[in-house]
Coordinates of C-alpha atoms in Angstrom, one line a residue:
X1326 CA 95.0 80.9 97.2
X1327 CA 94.4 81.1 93.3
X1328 CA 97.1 81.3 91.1
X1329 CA 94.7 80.6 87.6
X1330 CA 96.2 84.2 85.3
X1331 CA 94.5 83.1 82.0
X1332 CA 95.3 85.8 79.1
X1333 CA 94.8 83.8 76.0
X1334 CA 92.7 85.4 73.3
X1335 CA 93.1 83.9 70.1
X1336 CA 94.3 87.1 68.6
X1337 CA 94.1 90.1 70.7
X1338 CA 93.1 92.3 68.9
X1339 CA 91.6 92.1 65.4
X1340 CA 90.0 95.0 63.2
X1341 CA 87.0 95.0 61.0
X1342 CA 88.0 94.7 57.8
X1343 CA 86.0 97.6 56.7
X1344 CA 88.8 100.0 58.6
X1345 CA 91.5 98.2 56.4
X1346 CA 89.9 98.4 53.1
X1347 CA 87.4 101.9 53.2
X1348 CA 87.6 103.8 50.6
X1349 CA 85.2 106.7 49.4
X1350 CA 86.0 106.2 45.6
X1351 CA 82.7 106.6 43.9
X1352 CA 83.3 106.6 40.3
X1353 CA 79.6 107.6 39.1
X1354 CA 77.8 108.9 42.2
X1355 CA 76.4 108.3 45.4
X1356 CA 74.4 105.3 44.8
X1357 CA 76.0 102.9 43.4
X1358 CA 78.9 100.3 44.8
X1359 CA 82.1 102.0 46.0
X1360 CA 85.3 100.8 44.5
X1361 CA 85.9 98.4 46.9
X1362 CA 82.8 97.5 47.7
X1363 CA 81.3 99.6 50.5
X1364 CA 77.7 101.0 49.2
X1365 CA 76.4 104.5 50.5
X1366 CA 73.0 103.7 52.3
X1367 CA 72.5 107.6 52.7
X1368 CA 74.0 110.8 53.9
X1369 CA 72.8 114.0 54.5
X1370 CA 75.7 115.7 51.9
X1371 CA 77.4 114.4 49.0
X1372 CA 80.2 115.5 46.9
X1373 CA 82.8 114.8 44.4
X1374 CA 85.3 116.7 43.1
X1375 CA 87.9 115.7 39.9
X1376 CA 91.0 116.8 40.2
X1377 CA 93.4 117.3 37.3
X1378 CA 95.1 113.9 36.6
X1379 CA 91.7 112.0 37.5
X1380 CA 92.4 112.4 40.8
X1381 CA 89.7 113.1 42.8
X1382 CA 88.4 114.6 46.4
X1383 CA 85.0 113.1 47.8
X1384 CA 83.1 114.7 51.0
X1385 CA 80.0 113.3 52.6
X1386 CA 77.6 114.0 55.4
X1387 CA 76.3 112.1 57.8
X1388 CA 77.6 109.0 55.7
X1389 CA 76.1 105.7 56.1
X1390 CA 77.8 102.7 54.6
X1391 CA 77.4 99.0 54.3
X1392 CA 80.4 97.2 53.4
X1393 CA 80.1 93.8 51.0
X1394 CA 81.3 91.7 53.7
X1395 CA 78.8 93.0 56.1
X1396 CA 80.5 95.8 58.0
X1397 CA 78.9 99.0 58.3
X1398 CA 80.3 102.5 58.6
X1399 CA 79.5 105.3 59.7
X1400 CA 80.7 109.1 61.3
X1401 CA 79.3 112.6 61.2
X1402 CA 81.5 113.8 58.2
X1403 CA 84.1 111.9 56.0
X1404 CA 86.3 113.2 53.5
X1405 CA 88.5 110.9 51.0
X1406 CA 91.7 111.4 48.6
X1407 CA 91.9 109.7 45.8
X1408 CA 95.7 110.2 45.4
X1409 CA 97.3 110.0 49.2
X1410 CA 94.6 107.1 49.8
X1411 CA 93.5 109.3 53.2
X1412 CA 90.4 108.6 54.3
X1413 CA 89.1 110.9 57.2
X1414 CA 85.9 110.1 59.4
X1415 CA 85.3 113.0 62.1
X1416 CA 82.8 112.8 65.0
X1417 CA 80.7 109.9 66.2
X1418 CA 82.9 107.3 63.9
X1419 CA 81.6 104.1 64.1
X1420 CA 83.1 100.7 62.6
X1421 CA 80.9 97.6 63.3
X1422 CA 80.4 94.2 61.5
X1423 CA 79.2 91.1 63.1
X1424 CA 82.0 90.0 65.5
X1425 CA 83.7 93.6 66.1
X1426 CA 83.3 97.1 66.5
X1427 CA 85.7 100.3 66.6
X1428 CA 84.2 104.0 67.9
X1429 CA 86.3 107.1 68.3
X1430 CA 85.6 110.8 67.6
X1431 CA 88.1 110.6 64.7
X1432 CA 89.8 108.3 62.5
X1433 CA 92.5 108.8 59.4
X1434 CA 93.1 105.5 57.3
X1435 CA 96.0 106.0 54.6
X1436 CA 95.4 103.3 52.1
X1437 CA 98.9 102.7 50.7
X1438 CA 100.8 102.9 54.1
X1439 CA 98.5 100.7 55.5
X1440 CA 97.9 102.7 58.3
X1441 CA 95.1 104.1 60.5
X1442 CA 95.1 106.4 63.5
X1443 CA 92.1 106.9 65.9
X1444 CA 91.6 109.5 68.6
X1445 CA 89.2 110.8 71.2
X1446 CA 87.5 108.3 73.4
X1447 CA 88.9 105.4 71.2
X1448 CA 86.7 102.2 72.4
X1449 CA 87.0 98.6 70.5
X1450 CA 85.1 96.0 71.5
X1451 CA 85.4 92.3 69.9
X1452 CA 81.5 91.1 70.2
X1453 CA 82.1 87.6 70.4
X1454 CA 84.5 87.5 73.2
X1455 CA 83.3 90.7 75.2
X1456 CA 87.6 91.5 74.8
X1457 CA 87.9 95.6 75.0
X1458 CA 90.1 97.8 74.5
X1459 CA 90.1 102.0 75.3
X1460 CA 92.3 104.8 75.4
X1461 CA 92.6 108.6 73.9
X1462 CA 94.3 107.5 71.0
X1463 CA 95.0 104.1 68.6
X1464 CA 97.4 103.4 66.1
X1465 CA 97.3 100.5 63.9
X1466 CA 100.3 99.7 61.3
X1467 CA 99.5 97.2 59.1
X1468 CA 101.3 93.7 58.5
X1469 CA 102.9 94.4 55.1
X1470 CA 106.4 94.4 53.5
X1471 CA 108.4 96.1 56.6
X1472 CA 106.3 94.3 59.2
X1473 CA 105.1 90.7 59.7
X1474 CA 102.7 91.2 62.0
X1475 CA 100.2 94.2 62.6
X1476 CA 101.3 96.5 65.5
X1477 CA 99.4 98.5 67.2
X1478 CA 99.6 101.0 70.4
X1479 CA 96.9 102.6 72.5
X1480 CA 97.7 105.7 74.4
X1481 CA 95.5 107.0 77.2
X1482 CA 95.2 108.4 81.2
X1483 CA 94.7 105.1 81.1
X1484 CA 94.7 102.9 78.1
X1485 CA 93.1 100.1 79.3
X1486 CA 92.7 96.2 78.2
X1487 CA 89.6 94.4 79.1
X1488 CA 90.6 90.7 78.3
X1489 CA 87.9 87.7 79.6
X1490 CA 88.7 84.1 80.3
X1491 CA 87.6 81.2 77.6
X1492 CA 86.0 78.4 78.5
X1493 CA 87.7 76.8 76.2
X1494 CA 91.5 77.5 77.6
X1495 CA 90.9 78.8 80.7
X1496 CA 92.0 76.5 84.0
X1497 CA 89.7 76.1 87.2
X1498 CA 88.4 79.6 88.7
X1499 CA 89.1 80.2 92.2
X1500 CA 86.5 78.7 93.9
X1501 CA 87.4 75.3 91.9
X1502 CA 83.9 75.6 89.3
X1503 CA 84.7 76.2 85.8
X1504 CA 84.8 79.1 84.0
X1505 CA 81.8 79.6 82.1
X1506 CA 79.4 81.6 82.7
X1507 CA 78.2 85.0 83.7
X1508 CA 80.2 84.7 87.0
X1509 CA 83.9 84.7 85.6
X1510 CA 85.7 87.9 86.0
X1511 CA 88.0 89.4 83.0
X1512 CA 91.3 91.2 83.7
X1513 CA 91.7 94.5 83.1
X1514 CA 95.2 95.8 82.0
X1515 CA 95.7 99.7 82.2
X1516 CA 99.2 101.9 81.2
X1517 CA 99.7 104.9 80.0
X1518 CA 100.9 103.4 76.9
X1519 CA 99.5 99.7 75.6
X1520 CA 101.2 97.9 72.5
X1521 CA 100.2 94.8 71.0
X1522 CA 102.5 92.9 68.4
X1523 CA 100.2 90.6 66.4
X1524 CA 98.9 87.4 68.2
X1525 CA 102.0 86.9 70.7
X1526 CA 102.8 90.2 72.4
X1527 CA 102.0 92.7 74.8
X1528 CA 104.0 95.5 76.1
X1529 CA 102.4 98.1 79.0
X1530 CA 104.4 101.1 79.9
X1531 CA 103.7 103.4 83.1
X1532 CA 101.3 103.1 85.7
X1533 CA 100.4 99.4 84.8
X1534 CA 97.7 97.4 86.8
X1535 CA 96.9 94.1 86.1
X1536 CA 93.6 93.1 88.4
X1537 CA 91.3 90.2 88.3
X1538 CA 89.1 89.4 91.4
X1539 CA 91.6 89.6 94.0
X1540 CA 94.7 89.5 92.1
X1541 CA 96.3 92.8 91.7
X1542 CA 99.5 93.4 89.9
X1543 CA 101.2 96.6 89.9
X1544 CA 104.4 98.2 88.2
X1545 CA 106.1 100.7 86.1
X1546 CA 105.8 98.3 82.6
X1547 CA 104.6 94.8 81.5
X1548 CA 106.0 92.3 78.6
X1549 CA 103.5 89.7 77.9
X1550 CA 104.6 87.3 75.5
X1551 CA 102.1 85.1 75.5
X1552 CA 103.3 81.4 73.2
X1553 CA 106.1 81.8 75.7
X1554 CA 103.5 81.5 78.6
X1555 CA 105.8 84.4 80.6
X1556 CA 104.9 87.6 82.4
X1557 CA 107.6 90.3 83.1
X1558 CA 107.0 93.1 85.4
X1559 CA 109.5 95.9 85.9
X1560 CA 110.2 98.9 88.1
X1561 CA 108.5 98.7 91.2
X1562 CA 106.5 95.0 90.3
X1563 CA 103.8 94.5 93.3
X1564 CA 101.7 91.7 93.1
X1565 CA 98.5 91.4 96.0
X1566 CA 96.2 87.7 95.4
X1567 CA 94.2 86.8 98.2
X1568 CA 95.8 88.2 101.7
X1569 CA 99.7 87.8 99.8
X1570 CA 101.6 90.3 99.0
X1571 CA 104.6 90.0 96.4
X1572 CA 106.9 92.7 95.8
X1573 CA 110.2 93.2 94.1
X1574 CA 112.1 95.2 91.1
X1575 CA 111.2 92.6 89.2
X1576 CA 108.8 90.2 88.8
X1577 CA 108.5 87.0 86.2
X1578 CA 104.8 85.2 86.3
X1579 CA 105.5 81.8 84.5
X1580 CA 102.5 80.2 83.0
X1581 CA 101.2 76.8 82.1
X1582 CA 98.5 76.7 80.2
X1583 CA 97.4 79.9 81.0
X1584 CA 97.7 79.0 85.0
X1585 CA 100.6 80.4 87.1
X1586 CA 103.5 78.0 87.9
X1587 CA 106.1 80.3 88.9
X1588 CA 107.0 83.6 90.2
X1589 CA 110.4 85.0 90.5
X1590 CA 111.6 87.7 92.0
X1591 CA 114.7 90.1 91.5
X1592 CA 115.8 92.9 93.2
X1593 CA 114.2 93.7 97.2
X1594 CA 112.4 91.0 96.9
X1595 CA 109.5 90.7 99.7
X1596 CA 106.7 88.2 100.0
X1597 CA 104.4 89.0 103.0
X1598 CA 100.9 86.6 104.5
X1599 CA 99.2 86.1 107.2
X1600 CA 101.7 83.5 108.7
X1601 CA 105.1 84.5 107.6
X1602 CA 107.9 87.6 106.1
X1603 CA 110.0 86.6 103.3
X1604 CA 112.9 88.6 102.3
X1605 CA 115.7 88.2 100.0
X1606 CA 117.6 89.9 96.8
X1607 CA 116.2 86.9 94.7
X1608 CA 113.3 85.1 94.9
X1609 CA 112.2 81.9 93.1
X1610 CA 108.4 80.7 94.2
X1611 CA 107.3 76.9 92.3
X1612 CA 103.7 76.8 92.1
X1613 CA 101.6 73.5 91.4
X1614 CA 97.1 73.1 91.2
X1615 CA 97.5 76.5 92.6
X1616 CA 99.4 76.0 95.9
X1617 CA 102.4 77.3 96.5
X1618 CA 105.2 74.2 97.3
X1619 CA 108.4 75.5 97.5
X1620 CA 110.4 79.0 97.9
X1621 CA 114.0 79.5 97.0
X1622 CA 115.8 82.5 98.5
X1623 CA 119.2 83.7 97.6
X1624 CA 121.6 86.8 97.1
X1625 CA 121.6 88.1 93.3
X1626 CA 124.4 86.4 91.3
X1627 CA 127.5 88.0 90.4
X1628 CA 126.6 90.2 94.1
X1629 CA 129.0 89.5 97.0
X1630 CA 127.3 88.5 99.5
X1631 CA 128.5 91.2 102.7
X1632 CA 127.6 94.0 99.8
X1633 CA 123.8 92.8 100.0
X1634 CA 121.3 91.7 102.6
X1635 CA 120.8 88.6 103.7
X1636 CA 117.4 86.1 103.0
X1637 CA 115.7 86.2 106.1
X1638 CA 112.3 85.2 107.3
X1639 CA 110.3 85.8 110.0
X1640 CA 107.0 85.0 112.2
X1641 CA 105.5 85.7 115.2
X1642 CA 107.4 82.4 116.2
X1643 CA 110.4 82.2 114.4
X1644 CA 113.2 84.2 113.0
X1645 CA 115.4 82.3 110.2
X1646 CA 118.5 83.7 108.2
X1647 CA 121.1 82.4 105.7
X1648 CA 123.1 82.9 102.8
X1649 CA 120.1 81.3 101.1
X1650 CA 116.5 79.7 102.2
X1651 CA 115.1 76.7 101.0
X1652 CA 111.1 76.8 102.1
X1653 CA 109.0 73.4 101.7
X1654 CA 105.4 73.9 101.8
X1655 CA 103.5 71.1 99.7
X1656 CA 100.0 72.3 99.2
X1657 CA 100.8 75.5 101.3
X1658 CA 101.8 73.5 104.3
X1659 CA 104.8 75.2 106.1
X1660 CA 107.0 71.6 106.2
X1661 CA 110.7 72.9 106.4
X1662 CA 113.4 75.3 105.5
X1663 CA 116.6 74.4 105.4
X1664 CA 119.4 77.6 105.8
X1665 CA 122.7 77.1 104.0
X1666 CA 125.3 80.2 104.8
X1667 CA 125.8 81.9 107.9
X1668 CA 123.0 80.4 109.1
X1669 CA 120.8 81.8 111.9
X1670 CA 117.5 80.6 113.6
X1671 CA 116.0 81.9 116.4
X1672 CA 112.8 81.1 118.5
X1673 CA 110.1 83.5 120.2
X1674 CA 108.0 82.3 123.3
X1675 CA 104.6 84.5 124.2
X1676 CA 105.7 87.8 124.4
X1677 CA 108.8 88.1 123.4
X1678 CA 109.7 91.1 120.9
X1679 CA 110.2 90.0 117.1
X1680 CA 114.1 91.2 116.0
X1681 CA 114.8 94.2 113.7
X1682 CA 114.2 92.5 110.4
X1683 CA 117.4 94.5 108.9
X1684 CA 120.0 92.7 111.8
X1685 CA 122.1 90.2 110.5
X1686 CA 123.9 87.0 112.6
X1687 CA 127.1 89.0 112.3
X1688 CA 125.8 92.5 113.9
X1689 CA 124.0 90.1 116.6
X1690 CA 127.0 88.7 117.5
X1691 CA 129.6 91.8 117.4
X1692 CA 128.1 93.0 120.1
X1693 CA 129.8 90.4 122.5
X1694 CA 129.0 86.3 122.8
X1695 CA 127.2 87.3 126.3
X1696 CA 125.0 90.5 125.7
X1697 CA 121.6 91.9 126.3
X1698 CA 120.5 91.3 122.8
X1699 CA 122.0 88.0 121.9
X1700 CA 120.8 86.7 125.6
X1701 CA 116.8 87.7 125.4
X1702 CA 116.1 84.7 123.1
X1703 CA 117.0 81.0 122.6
X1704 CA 119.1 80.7 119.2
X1705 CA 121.4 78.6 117.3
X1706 CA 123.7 79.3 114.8
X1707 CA 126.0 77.0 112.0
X1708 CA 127.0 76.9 108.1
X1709 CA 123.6 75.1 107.7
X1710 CA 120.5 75.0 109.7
X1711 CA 117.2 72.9 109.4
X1712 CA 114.4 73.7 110.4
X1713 CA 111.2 71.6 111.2
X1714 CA 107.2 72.1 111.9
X1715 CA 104.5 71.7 113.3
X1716 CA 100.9 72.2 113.9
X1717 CA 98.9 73.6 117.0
X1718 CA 97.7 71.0 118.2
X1719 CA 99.3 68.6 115.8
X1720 CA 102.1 67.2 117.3
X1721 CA 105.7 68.0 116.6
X1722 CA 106.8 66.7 112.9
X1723 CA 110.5 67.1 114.1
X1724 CA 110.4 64.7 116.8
X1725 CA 108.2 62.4 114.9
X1726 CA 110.9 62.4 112.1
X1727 CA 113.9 61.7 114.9
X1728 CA 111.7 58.9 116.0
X1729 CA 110.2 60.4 119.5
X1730 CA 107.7 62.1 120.8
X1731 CA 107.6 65.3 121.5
X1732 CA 105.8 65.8 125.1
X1733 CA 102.5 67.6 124.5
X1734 CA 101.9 68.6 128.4
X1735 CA 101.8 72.0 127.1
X1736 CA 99.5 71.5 123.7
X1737 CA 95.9 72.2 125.2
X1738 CA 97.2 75.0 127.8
X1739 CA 98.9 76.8 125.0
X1740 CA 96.0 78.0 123.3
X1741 CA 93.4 77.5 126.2
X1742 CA 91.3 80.4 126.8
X1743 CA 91.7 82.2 123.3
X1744 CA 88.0 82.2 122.1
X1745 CA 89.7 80.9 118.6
X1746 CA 90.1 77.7 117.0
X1747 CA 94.0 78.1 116.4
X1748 CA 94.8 74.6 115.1
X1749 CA 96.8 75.0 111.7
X1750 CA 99.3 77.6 113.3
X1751 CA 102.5 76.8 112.7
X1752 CA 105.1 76.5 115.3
X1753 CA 109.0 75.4 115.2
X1754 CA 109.4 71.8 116.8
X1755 CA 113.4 71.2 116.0
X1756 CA 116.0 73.1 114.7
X1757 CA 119.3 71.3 113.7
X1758 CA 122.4 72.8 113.0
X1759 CA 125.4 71.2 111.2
X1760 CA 129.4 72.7 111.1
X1761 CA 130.5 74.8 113.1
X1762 CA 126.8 74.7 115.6
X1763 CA 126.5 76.6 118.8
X1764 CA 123.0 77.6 120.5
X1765 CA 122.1 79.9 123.4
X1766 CA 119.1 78.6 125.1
X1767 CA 117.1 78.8 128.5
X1768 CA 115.4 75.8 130.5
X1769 CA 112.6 76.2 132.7
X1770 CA 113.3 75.1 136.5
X1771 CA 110.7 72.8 137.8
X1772 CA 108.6 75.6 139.7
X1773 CA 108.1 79.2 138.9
X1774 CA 107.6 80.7 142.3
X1775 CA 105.6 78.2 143.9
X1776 CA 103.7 77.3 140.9
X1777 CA 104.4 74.3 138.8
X1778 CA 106.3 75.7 135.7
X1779 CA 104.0 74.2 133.1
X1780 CA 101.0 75.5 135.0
X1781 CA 102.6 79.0 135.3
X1782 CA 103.6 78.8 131.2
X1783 CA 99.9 78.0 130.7
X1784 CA 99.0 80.9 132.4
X1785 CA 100.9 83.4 130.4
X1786 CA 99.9 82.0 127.5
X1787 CA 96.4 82.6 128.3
X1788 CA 97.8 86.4 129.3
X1789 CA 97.6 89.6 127.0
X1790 CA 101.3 90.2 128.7
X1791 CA 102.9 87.0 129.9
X1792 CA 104.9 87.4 133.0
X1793 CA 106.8 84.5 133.4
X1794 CA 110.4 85.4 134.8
X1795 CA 112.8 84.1 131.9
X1796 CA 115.4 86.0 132.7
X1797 CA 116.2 84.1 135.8
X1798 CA 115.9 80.7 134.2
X1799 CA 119.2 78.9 133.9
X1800 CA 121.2 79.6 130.9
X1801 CA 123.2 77.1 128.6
X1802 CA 125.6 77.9 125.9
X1803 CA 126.7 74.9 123.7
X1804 CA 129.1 74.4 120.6
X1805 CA 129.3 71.1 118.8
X1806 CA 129.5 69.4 115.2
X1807 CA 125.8 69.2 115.4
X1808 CA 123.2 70.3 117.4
X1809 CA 119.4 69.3 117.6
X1810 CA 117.0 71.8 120.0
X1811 CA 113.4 70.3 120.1
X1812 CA 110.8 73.1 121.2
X1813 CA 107.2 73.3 122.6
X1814 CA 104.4 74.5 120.5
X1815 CA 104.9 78.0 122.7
X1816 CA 108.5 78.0 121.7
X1817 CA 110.1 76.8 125.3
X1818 CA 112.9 74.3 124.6
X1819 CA 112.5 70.9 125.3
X1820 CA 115.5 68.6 124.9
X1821 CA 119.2 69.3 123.3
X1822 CA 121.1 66.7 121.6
X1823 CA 124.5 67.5 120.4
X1824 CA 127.6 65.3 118.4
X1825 CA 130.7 65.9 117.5
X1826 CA 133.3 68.0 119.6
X1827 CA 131.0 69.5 122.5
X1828 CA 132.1 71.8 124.7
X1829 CA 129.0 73.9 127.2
X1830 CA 128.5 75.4 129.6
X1831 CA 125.3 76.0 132.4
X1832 CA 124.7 79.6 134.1
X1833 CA 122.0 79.3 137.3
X1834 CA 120.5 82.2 138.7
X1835 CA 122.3 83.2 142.3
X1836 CA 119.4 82.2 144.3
X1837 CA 117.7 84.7 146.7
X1838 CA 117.7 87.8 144.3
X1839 CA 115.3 89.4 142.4
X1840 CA 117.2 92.0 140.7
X1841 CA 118.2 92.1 137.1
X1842 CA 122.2 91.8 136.3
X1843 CA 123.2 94.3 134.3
X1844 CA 123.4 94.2 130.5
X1845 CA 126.7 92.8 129.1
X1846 CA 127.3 91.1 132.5
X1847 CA 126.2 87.7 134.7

């Protein structure tokens, strides 16, 4: 995954000189120097009119003019006044020296408010950096007296920002190669509405995309303040890179130079990939050479916590939820998560059905200690919960941490038969809960039928529908100080350990029955 979100530009936007400073002021005729040095190389039409007061009122045709520091000028009509300092360029305007260039179907320049205003297929392109900007209309205010810097807003359905890499502050591209060359994508920022504030800001308002490759960031504005290195998305902030998908009311993109070290999340935050769902009120993502290492999941401050959801997250294997979630992954290897609040984990073999991702612990368990719902799955519950894992394949990092080995009779049957090379999955190999710990779990007998139970869990493993019988496997309830579950890599426990004050208890199936207790009963 790539996380390199290089904006840095120098200045963002800079205009030719000859748009500050044009002014049709002829004092003896068309061919000589205007009075600030732009000289008419032709036009079609010219005339000047005196006014009383020595004011005076030029038009030209066609004009054509070449500016003294090397900028050249020209539209399909212009008009200038003397006295307001207006100077009006209508259809075809061009501005263009050697590093810049400004077209638009009109343009107004007032001299002595240092303003100019641009409209109708506004494009402006800086030549030496290929940066671009478009829209309907553009509006530049000059640094003067009342401002420090020069601000200016584009307007359009979109306005858009075209804004390349440099090699020269740009981190590593995607595929690791630097970013020189032909083969380096810019980003392209559209709004409605775009605003720049000299060097260091950027504000985008409405409908604003932010894309790059596969990197697409979407939201209802933008603040960009770039010697800060931080990005702030509002309203609806969606950001897709690569297969992961980041969503939230708000979103802030920290950057170091010019790479991403940090996302954070406010408001329905959601963070969805191939391997895992992540979601929380608040979340804090810590970013380093590109990989994502850690995740931080929590309630909004100042919230109470029963008036919000809780962090949960979820796999095909797993289900996880607390008060808040601390996720290790160093170099986007799912290590850990550690639960702290009401904690609640909760392990899947093949087949069975993933939760309702809106239940929390407490509506799980007012339905009764012994119900249908709270009895389909092995779980474990306490004010904190660890969780450890693994790799297909891999060997259990849980048990290798408690100094044993997990048994791996099951490792090659589990993904036998799939066609697919499925080492790298993650899988749960301990969870460990401390206070107040109590788990439900189920332990296979030693035959399934007349089938050895690991060859019969091999089998439905292989199966599009798995049909081993859990629900007559014996049942065990514990509650202790602390409890330790170890688990398969297809989610069947293993061993229990327990400390503390332990109190259990062991439900068998009444042998010589097939049928199916009711719900809510045993």
């Amino acid at each position: 995954m790539s996380w390199t979100l290089t904006v840095r530009s120098g200045r963002l936007l800079l205009v030719p000189g000859a748009i500050l400073t044009f002014l049709l002021l002829p004092k003896d005729g068309r061919g000589q120097e205007l009075g600030v040095g732009c000289e008419i190389i032709s036009a079609r039409t010219f005339q000047r009119t005196v006014l009383p007061g020595s004011q005076s009122i030029v038009w030209m045709g066609t004009p054509n003019l070449l500016c003294a520091d090397g900028a050249s000028v020209r539209a399909d009509s212009a008009i200038s006044y003397s006295e307001s300092g207006r100077n009006q360029l209508m259809g075809n305007v061009v501005f263009r020296d050697a590093t810049r260039e400004l077209r638009a179907t009109e343009a107004d320049h007032y001299t002595v408010q240092g303003q100019l205003f641009a409209r109708g297929n506004v494009v402006f392109k800086d030549l030496g950096t290929g940066r671009e900007i478009r829209g309907d209309t553009l509006t530049l205010l000059e640094a003067g007296d009342s401002r420090p810097v020069d601000q200016l807003t584009v307007r359009g359905r979109p306005a858009s920002a075209l804004l390349p890499r440099e090699d020269s502050t740009a981190g590593p591209s995607p595929g690791g190669a630097g970013t020189s060359g032909p083969g380096v994508s810019p980003y392209r920022i559209t709004a409605r509405v775009l605003r720049f504030e000299g060097d260091r800001f950027l504000w985008g308002d409405a409908d604003v995309e932010v894309e790059r490759d596969s990197l697409l960031i979407t939201s209802d504005s933008l603040a960009f303040d770039r010697e800060a290195g931080t990005l702030v998305f509002t309203g609806g902030a969606r950001m897709e890179e690569e297969g992961a998908v980041f969503e939230g009311e708000r979103m802030d993109v920290r950057l170091q130079d010019d790479v991403v070290d940090g996302i954070e999340i406010r408001g329905d935050g959601r963070l969805v990939n191939e391997d895992i769902e992540l979601v929380a009120p608040w979340i804090s993502i810590t970013i380093e050479d590109e990989k994502i290492q850690q995740i931080l999941a929590t309630g909004e401050e100042g919230s109470s916590r029963d008036a919000q959801p809780t962090p949960h997250l979820v796999s095909q294997q797993f289900f996880i939820v607390g008060d808040s979630l601390d996720i290790q992954s160093p170099n986007e290897v799912l290590d850990r998560v550690n639960a702290v609040g009401r904690a609640w984990g909760q392990t899947f073999a093949e087949g069975d059905p993933l939760p309702p991702l809106d239940m929390r612990p407490s509506q799980r368990l007012a339905e009764g200690p012994i119900s249908g719902r709270v009895l389909t799955s092995d779980w474990i519950e306490a004010d904190e919960i660890e969780v450890l894992f693994g790799t297909v394949g891999g060997g259990g990092l849980g048990a290798a941490r408690a100094g044993e080995a997990v048994p791996d009779s099951l490792a090659s049957t589990a993904i036998a038969g799939t066609g697919t090379d499925q080492r790298g999955e993650y899988f749960v190999t301990q969870l460990t809960g401390n206070r107040s710990a109590r788990t439900l779990y189920r332990t296979p007998p030693e035959e399934e039928g007349d089938v050895p139970v690991n060859s019969a869990l091999a089998a439905a493993a292989q199966a599009e529908s798995p049909q081993v019988d859990r629900e007559h496997w014996p049942l065990s309830y514990i509650l202790a100080d602390w409890i330790a579950v170890y688990l398969s890599e297809i989610g069947e426990v293993q061993k229990i350990e327990a400390g503390g004050s332990v109190l259990g208890l062991q439900l068998d199936p009444e042998t010589g029955t097939a049928a199916t207790p009711p719900e809510d009963s045993l």
